[in-house]
């Protein structure tokens, strides 16, 4: 049986993860407050129509974040990525500190990324690693959550988001896909990609809010299915009713695209993830399968 309704402040509320947290927490009967910079934007209005209370605030403004925390029982936290890694970390830690300073917040729910804290085992790890700041930030955020002294905390580590297959994101993640439906990748043929619907982060967040003791101190890798890119292409083909092909970058092509895109570097990192080992522990949360996501209105490849 779930606990009494709680008040939760959701940061990055208009994004895929934050929006999922808003929806699932509302479905569990909680009072959801969505932190948004501009309440007049359509994405913010959609959350309001669902039943969320819009709270205007800017992560660059500590005072507005502290004001937003007043009266909250819980906070959903994730790092909003920009080109300023130092600023990203500072803004995220400011949220944790504001929650810590609040007289009411007892639960912190943070979303980071699969394999956070294992960065030193990555191939060629060091200051020159292309994802050096990315992984240090994720690890620092998790440690700050653990050390902050909240009565309850839960860390969610989602895998590779299915939303990356959507337009316009796929123009960045899979260049040319929207035009010729070819997935150009640096993944190896045997790599098991740890797919997850980003909005399913909300399933775990709502569970952590409803049953905080159950998920207290848990670090949860969240993966619905681990598929090779060929298996993924087959599911895309079924969903579209037309073939989707895979192109593996040659070494020469990879050298050219790596200088232009961090995405291919992320593919190389995921060659070391072994995503299938995270699927079984995630089955407790009734996550959206790849097939279900591709059949839903949320999948829009063009």
GROMACS .gro file of C-alpha atoms in nm:
model
  302
    1UNK     CA    1   0.000   0.000   0.000
    2UNK     CA    2   0.137   0.341  -0.095
    3UNK     CA    3   0.207   0.612   0.158
    4UNK     CA    4   0.003   0.931   0.190
    5UNK     CA    5   0.030   1.180  -0.098
    6UNK     CA    6   0.356   1.372  -0.109
    7UNK     CA    7   0.460   1.701  -0.264
    8UNK     CA    8   0.741   1.656  -0.516
    9UNK     CA    9   0.933   1.923  -0.706
   10UNK     CA   10   1.036   1.797  -1.049
   11UNK     CA   11   1.331   1.965  -1.217
   12UNK     CA   12   1.375   1.949  -1.596
   13UNK     CA   13   1.002   1.881  -1.593
   14UNK     CA   14   0.938   1.949  -1.962
   15UNK     CA   15   1.195   1.692  -2.079
   16UNK     CA   16   1.139   1.324  -2.150
   17UNK     CA   17   1.251   1.206  -1.806
   18UNK     CA   18   1.096   1.490  -1.609
   19UNK     CA   19   0.770   1.464  -1.798
   20UNK     CA   20   0.754   1.094  -1.719
   21UNK     CA   21   0.813   1.166  -1.351
   22UNK     CA   22   0.533   1.423  -1.354
   23UNK     CA   23   0.286   1.182  -1.515
   24UNK     CA   24   0.366   0.876  -1.303
   25UNK     CA   25   0.371   1.066  -0.974
   26UNK     CA   26   0.033   1.221  -1.057
   27UNK     CA   27  -0.103   0.876  -1.138
   28UNK     CA   28   0.009   0.763  -0.792
   29UNK     CA   29  -0.193   1.043  -0.634
   30UNK     CA   30   0.096   1.272  -0.542
   31UNK     CA   31   0.104   1.650  -0.566
   32UNK     CA   32   0.346   1.742  -0.843
   33UNK     CA   33   0.516   2.078  -0.879
   34UNK     CA   34   0.697   2.126  -1.209
   35UNK     CA   35   0.992   2.364  -1.203
   36UNK     CA   36   0.988   2.553  -1.535
   37UNK     CA   37   1.164   2.861  -1.661
   38UNK     CA   38   0.870   2.984  -1.871
   39UNK     CA   39   0.520   2.874  -1.764
   40UNK     CA   40   0.373   3.010  -2.088
   41UNK     CA   41   0.553   2.756  -2.308
   42UNK     CA   42   0.333   2.479  -2.461
   43UNK     CA   43   0.536   2.202  -2.293
   44UNK     CA   44   0.476   2.361  -1.953
   45UNK     CA   45   0.105   2.410  -2.027
   46UNK     CA   46   0.076   2.039  -2.111
   47UNK     CA   47   0.206   1.949  -1.765
   48UNK     CA   48  -0.040   2.191  -1.610
   49UNK     CA   49  -0.324   2.030  -1.804
   50UNK     CA   50  -0.221   1.693  -1.655
   51UNK     CA   51  -0.259   1.835  -1.306
   52UNK     CA   52   0.088   1.961  -1.218
   53UNK     CA   53   0.139   2.295  -1.050
   54UNK     CA   54   0.385   2.509  -1.245
   55UNK     CA   55   0.659   2.671  -1.038
   56UNK     CA   56   0.862   2.935  -1.217
   57UNK     CA   57   1.233   2.915  -1.151
   58UNK     CA   58   1.572   2.938  -1.315
   59UNK     CA   59   1.853   2.699  -1.225
   60UNK     CA   60   2.095   2.989  -1.267
   61UNK     CA   61   1.912   3.170  -0.988
   62UNK     CA   62   1.976   2.998  -0.655
   63UNK     CA   63   1.718   3.209  -0.477
   64UNK     CA   64   1.440   3.098  -0.715
   65UNK     CA   65   1.539   2.733  -0.663
   66UNK     CA   66   1.539   2.774  -0.285
   67UNK     CA   67   1.198   2.942  -0.306
   68UNK     CA   68   1.064   2.651  -0.512
   69UNK     CA   69   1.170   2.402  -0.241
   70UNK     CA   70   0.943   2.554   0.022
   71UNK     CA   71   0.692   2.301   0.149
   72UNK     CA   72   0.818   2.015  -0.070
   73UNK     CA   73   0.857   1.660   0.061
   74UNK     CA   74   1.072   1.536  -0.226
   75UNK     CA   75   1.275   1.644  -0.526
   76UNK     CA   76   1.343   1.476  -0.859
   77UNK     CA   77   1.686   1.577  -0.982
   78UNK     CA   78   1.876   1.535  -1.306
   79UNK     CA   79   2.166   1.719  -1.463
   80UNK     CA   80   2.059   1.948  -1.747
   81UNK     CA   81   2.338   1.915  -2.001
   82UNK     CA   82   2.479   2.216  -2.186
   83UNK     CA   83   2.821   2.285  -2.335
   84UNK     CA   84   2.931   2.417  -1.995
   85UNK     CA   85   3.016   2.105  -1.791
   86UNK     CA   86   3.138   2.302  -1.490
   87UNK     CA   87   2.822   2.511  -1.490
   88UNK     CA   88   2.606   2.201  -1.532
   89UNK     CA   89   2.759   2.046  -1.223
   90UNK     CA   90   2.735   2.365  -1.020
   91UNK     CA   91   2.367   2.413  -1.103
   92UNK     CA   92   2.286   2.050  -1.018
   93UNK     CA   93   2.470   2.059  -0.686
   94UNK     CA   94   2.293   2.387  -0.605
   95UNK     CA   95   1.962   2.200  -0.630
   96UNK     CA   96   2.084   1.936  -0.387
   97UNK     CA   97   2.205   2.202  -0.147
   98UNK     CA   98   1.876   2.391  -0.168
   99UNK     CA   99   1.687   2.070  -0.089
  100UNK     CA  100   1.925   1.994   0.196
  101UNK     CA  101   1.871   2.342   0.341
  102UNK     CA  102   1.494   2.304   0.318
  103UNK     CA  103   1.312   2.223   0.639
  104UNK     CA  104   1.069   1.989   0.463
  105UNK     CA  105   1.248   1.787   0.191
  106UNK     CA  106   1.320   1.434   0.313
  107UNK     CA  107   1.344   1.243  -0.016
  108UNK     CA  108   1.585   1.296  -0.305
  109UNK     CA  109   1.542   1.102  -0.628
  110UNK     CA  110   1.824   1.152  -0.877
  111UNK     CA  111   1.866   1.031  -1.234
  112UNK     CA  112   2.219   0.991  -1.371
  113UNK     CA  113   2.331   0.725  -1.624
  114UNK     CA  114   2.405   0.356  -1.648
  115UNK     CA  115   2.757   0.262  -1.533
  116UNK     CA  116   2.806   0.584  -1.335
  117UNK     CA  117   3.096   0.539  -1.097
  118UNK     CA  118   3.271   0.284  -1.321
  119UNK     CA  119   3.443   0.543  -1.539
  120UNK     CA  120   3.795   0.453  -1.429
  121UNK     CA  121   3.753   0.111  -1.587
  122UNK     CA  122   3.675   0.261  -1.928
  123UNK     CA  123   3.926   0.211  -2.206
  124UNK     CA  124   4.178   0.500  -2.230
  125UNK     CA  125   4.030   0.668  -1.922
  126UNK     CA  126   4.196   0.997  -1.830
  127UNK     CA  127   4.168   1.374  -1.884
  128UNK     CA  128   4.181   1.326  -2.260
  129UNK     CA  129   3.889   1.084  -2.264
  130UNK     CA  130   3.607   1.243  -2.471
  131UNK     CA  131   3.353   1.181  -2.194
  132UNK     CA  132   3.581   1.275  -1.905
  133UNK     CA  133   3.371   1.567  -1.775
  134UNK     CA  134   3.047   1.379  -1.840
  135UNK     CA  135   3.140   1.088  -1.613
  136UNK     CA  136   3.304   1.297  -1.343
  137UNK     CA  137   2.988   1.509  -1.322
  138UNK     CA  138   2.761   1.205  -1.293
  139UNK     CA  139   2.978   1.051  -1.021
  140UNK     CA  140   3.000   1.379  -0.829
  141UNK     CA  141   2.622   1.424  -0.837
  142UNK     CA  142   2.562   1.074  -0.703
  143UNK     CA  143   2.815   1.118  -0.425
  144UNK     CA  144   2.661   1.452  -0.327
  145UNK     CA  145   2.319   1.287  -0.302
  146UNK     CA  146   2.458   1.007  -0.084
  147UNK     CA  147   2.641   1.248   0.144
  148UNK     CA  148   2.367   1.509   0.181
  149UNK     CA  149   2.193   1.332   0.469
  150UNK     CA  150   1.844   1.296   0.325
  151UNK     CA  151   1.615   1.062   0.514
  152UNK     CA  152   1.550   0.880   0.186
  153UNK     CA  153   1.740   0.884  -0.143
  154UNK     CA  154   1.728   0.678  -0.458
  155UNK     CA  155   1.952   0.697  -0.765
  156UNK     CA  156   1.819   0.589  -1.104
  157UNK     CA  157   2.068   0.504  -1.380
  158UNK     CA  158   1.883   0.481  -1.712
  159UNK     CA  159   2.033   0.322  -2.022
  160UNK     CA  160   2.018   0.445  -2.384
  161UNK     CA  161   1.701   0.642  -2.451
  162UNK     CA  162   1.461   0.519  -2.719
  163UNK     CA  163   1.377   0.885  -2.780
  164UNK     CA  164   1.711   0.907  -2.963
  165UNK     CA  165   1.532   0.733  -3.251
  166UNK     CA  166   1.282   1.019  -3.279
  167UNK     CA  167   1.303   1.319  -3.508
  168UNK     CA  168   1.463   1.568  -3.472
  169UNK     CA  169   1.703   1.397  -3.228
  170UNK     CA  170   1.785   1.121  -3.476
  171UNK     CA  171   1.935   1.377  -3.713
  172UNK     CA  172   2.204   1.419  -3.449
  173UNK     CA  173   2.227   1.066  -3.312
  174UNK     CA  174   2.192   0.883  -3.645
  175UNK     CA  175   2.282   1.128  -3.923
  176UNK     CA  176   2.081   1.069  -4.239
  177UNK     CA  177   1.836   0.828  -4.075
  178UNK     CA  178   1.530   1.046  -4.139
  179UNK     CA  179   1.616   1.053  -4.511
  180UNK     CA  180   1.729   0.698  -4.593
  181UNK     CA  181   1.650   0.495  -4.277
  182UNK     CA  182   2.006   0.376  -4.237
  183UNK     CA  183   2.144   0.356  -3.883
  184UNK     CA  184   2.507   0.470  -3.902
  185UNK     CA  185   2.682   0.352  -3.588
  186UNK     CA  186   3.012   0.299  -3.410
  187UNK     CA  187   2.861   0.012  -3.212
  188UNK     CA  188   3.008  -0.330  -3.271
  189UNK     CA  189   2.775  -0.597  -3.419
  190UNK     CA  190   2.773  -0.786  -3.087
  191UNK     CA  191   2.713  -0.482  -2.864
  192UNK     CA  192   2.392  -0.510  -2.663
  193UNK     CA  193   2.245  -0.160  -2.647
  194UNK     CA  194   2.067  -0.096  -2.314
  195UNK     CA  195   1.740   0.058  -2.439
  196UNK     CA  196   1.496   0.241  -2.214
  197UNK     CA  197   1.202   0.474  -2.265
  198UNK     CA  198   1.317   0.791  -2.086
  199UNK     CA  199   0.970   0.853  -1.946
  200UNK     CA  200   0.990   0.518  -1.763
  201UNK     CA  201   1.229   0.685  -1.520
  202UNK     CA  202   0.901   0.816  -1.379
  203UNK     CA  203   0.789   0.462  -1.290
  204UNK     CA  204   1.081   0.422  -1.051
  205UNK     CA  205   1.057   0.780  -0.924
  206UNK     CA  206   0.689   0.733  -0.836
  207UNK     CA  207   0.771   0.405  -0.662
  208UNK     CA  208   1.051   0.572  -0.463
  209UNK     CA  209   0.813   0.850  -0.362
  210UNK     CA  210   0.527   0.615  -0.269
  211UNK     CA  211   0.747   0.360  -0.089
  212UNK     CA  212   1.062   0.547   0.014
  213UNK     CA  213   1.181   0.280   0.257
  214UNK     CA  214   1.162   0.014  -0.015
  215UNK     CA  215   1.403   0.193  -0.249
  216UNK     CA  216   1.609   0.379   0.011
  217UNK     CA  217   1.979   0.382  -0.077
  218UNK     CA  218   1.922   0.192  -0.401
  219UNK     CA  219   2.122   0.263  -0.719
  220UNK     CA  220   1.904   0.122  -0.995
  221UNK     CA  221   2.032   0.054  -1.346
  222UNK     CA  222   1.724   0.081  -1.564
  223UNK     CA  223   1.713  -0.114  -1.892
  224UNK     CA  224   1.401  -0.250  -2.061
  225UNK     CA  225   1.577  -0.451  -2.334
  226UNK     CA  226   1.934  -0.503  -2.447
  227UNK     CA  227   1.946  -0.547  -2.825
  228UNK     CA  228   2.214  -0.543  -3.090
  229UNK     CA  229   2.175  -0.269  -3.350
  230UNK     CA  230   2.067  -0.532  -3.604
  231UNK     CA  231   1.795  -0.649  -3.364
  232UNK     CA  232   1.695  -0.287  -3.312
  233UNK     CA  233   1.681  -0.230  -3.688
  234UNK     CA  234   1.456  -0.536  -3.725
  235UNK     CA  235   1.209  -0.393  -3.473
  236UNK     CA  236   1.222  -0.056  -3.649
  237UNK     CA  237   1.152  -0.231  -3.979
  238UNK     CA  238   0.850  -0.406  -3.829
  239UNK     CA  239   0.720  -0.077  -3.685
  240UNK     CA  240   0.763   0.112  -4.013
  241UNK     CA  241   0.664  -0.166  -4.247
  242UNK     CA  242   0.973  -0.079  -4.448
  243UNK     CA  243   1.336  -0.193  -4.419
  244UNK     CA  244   1.581  -0.021  -4.185
  245UNK     CA  245   1.946  -0.096  -4.254
  246UNK     CA  246   2.262  -0.069  -4.046
  247UNK     CA  247   2.593   0.081  -4.154
  248UNK     CA  248   2.897   0.023  -3.932
  249UNK     CA  249   3.147   0.304  -3.964
  250UNK     CA  250   3.480   0.204  -4.110
  251UNK     CA  251   3.790   0.310  -3.920
  252UNK     CA  252   3.843   0.594  -4.166
  253UNK     CA  253   3.481   0.712  -4.140
  254UNK     CA  254   3.496   0.686  -3.763
  255UNK     CA  255   3.807   0.903  -3.747
  256UNK     CA  256   3.625   1.170  -3.946
  257UNK     CA  257   3.296   1.169  -3.756
  258UNK     CA  258   3.451   1.144  -3.408
  259UNK     CA  259   3.596   1.491  -3.448
  260UNK     CA  260   3.247   1.628  -3.516
  261UNK     CA  261   3.015   1.433  -3.286
  262UNK     CA  262   3.023   1.308  -2.929
  263UNK     CA  263   2.752   1.058  -3.022
  264UNK     CA  264   2.996   0.819  -3.189
  265UNK     CA  265   3.214   0.843  -2.880
  266UNK     CA  266   2.913   0.741  -2.678
  267UNK     CA  267   2.865   0.441  -2.906
  268UNK     CA  268   3.225   0.338  -2.840
  269UNK     CA  269   3.163   0.368  -2.467
  270UNK     CA  270   2.852   0.149  -2.495
  271UNK     CA  271   3.063  -0.118  -2.662
  272UNK     CA  272   3.192  -0.168  -2.307
  273UNK     CA  273   2.854  -0.162  -2.129
  274UNK     CA  274   2.728  -0.523  -2.172
  275UNK     CA  275   2.371  -0.400  -2.145
  276UNK     CA  276   2.205  -0.741  -2.114
  277UNK     CA  277   2.321  -0.787  -1.756
  278UNK     CA  278   2.098  -0.498  -1.644
  279UNK     CA  279   1.770  -0.627  -1.790
  280UNK     CA  280   1.674  -0.887  -1.529
  281UNK     CA  281   1.694  -0.649  -1.228
  282UNK     CA  282   1.473  -0.400  -1.415
  283UNK     CA  283   1.184  -0.641  -1.470
  284UNK     CA  284   1.034  -0.545  -1.134
  285UNK     CA  285   0.925  -0.211  -1.280
  286UNK     CA  286   0.708  -0.316  -1.578
  287UNK     CA  287   0.902  -0.105  -1.828
  288UNK     CA  288   0.801  -0.020  -2.184
  289UNK     CA  289   0.948  -0.267  -2.433
  290UNK     CA  290   1.118  -0.153  -2.751
  291UNK     CA  291   0.829  -0.295  -2.956
  292UNK     CA  292   0.572  -0.114  -2.741
  293UNK     CA  293   0.756   0.216  -2.770
  294UNK     CA  294   0.792   0.190  -3.148
  295UNK     CA  295   0.420   0.114  -3.179
  296UNK     CA  296   0.322   0.415  -2.967
  297UNK     CA  297   0.241   0.769  -3.088
  298UNK     CA  298   0.557   0.886  -2.909
  299UNK     CA  299   0.774   0.729  -3.180
  300UNK     CA  300   0.815   0.979  -3.464
  301UNK     CA  301   1.116   0.898  -3.686
  302UNK     CA  302   1.051   1.176  -3.939
   0.00000   0.00000   0.00000
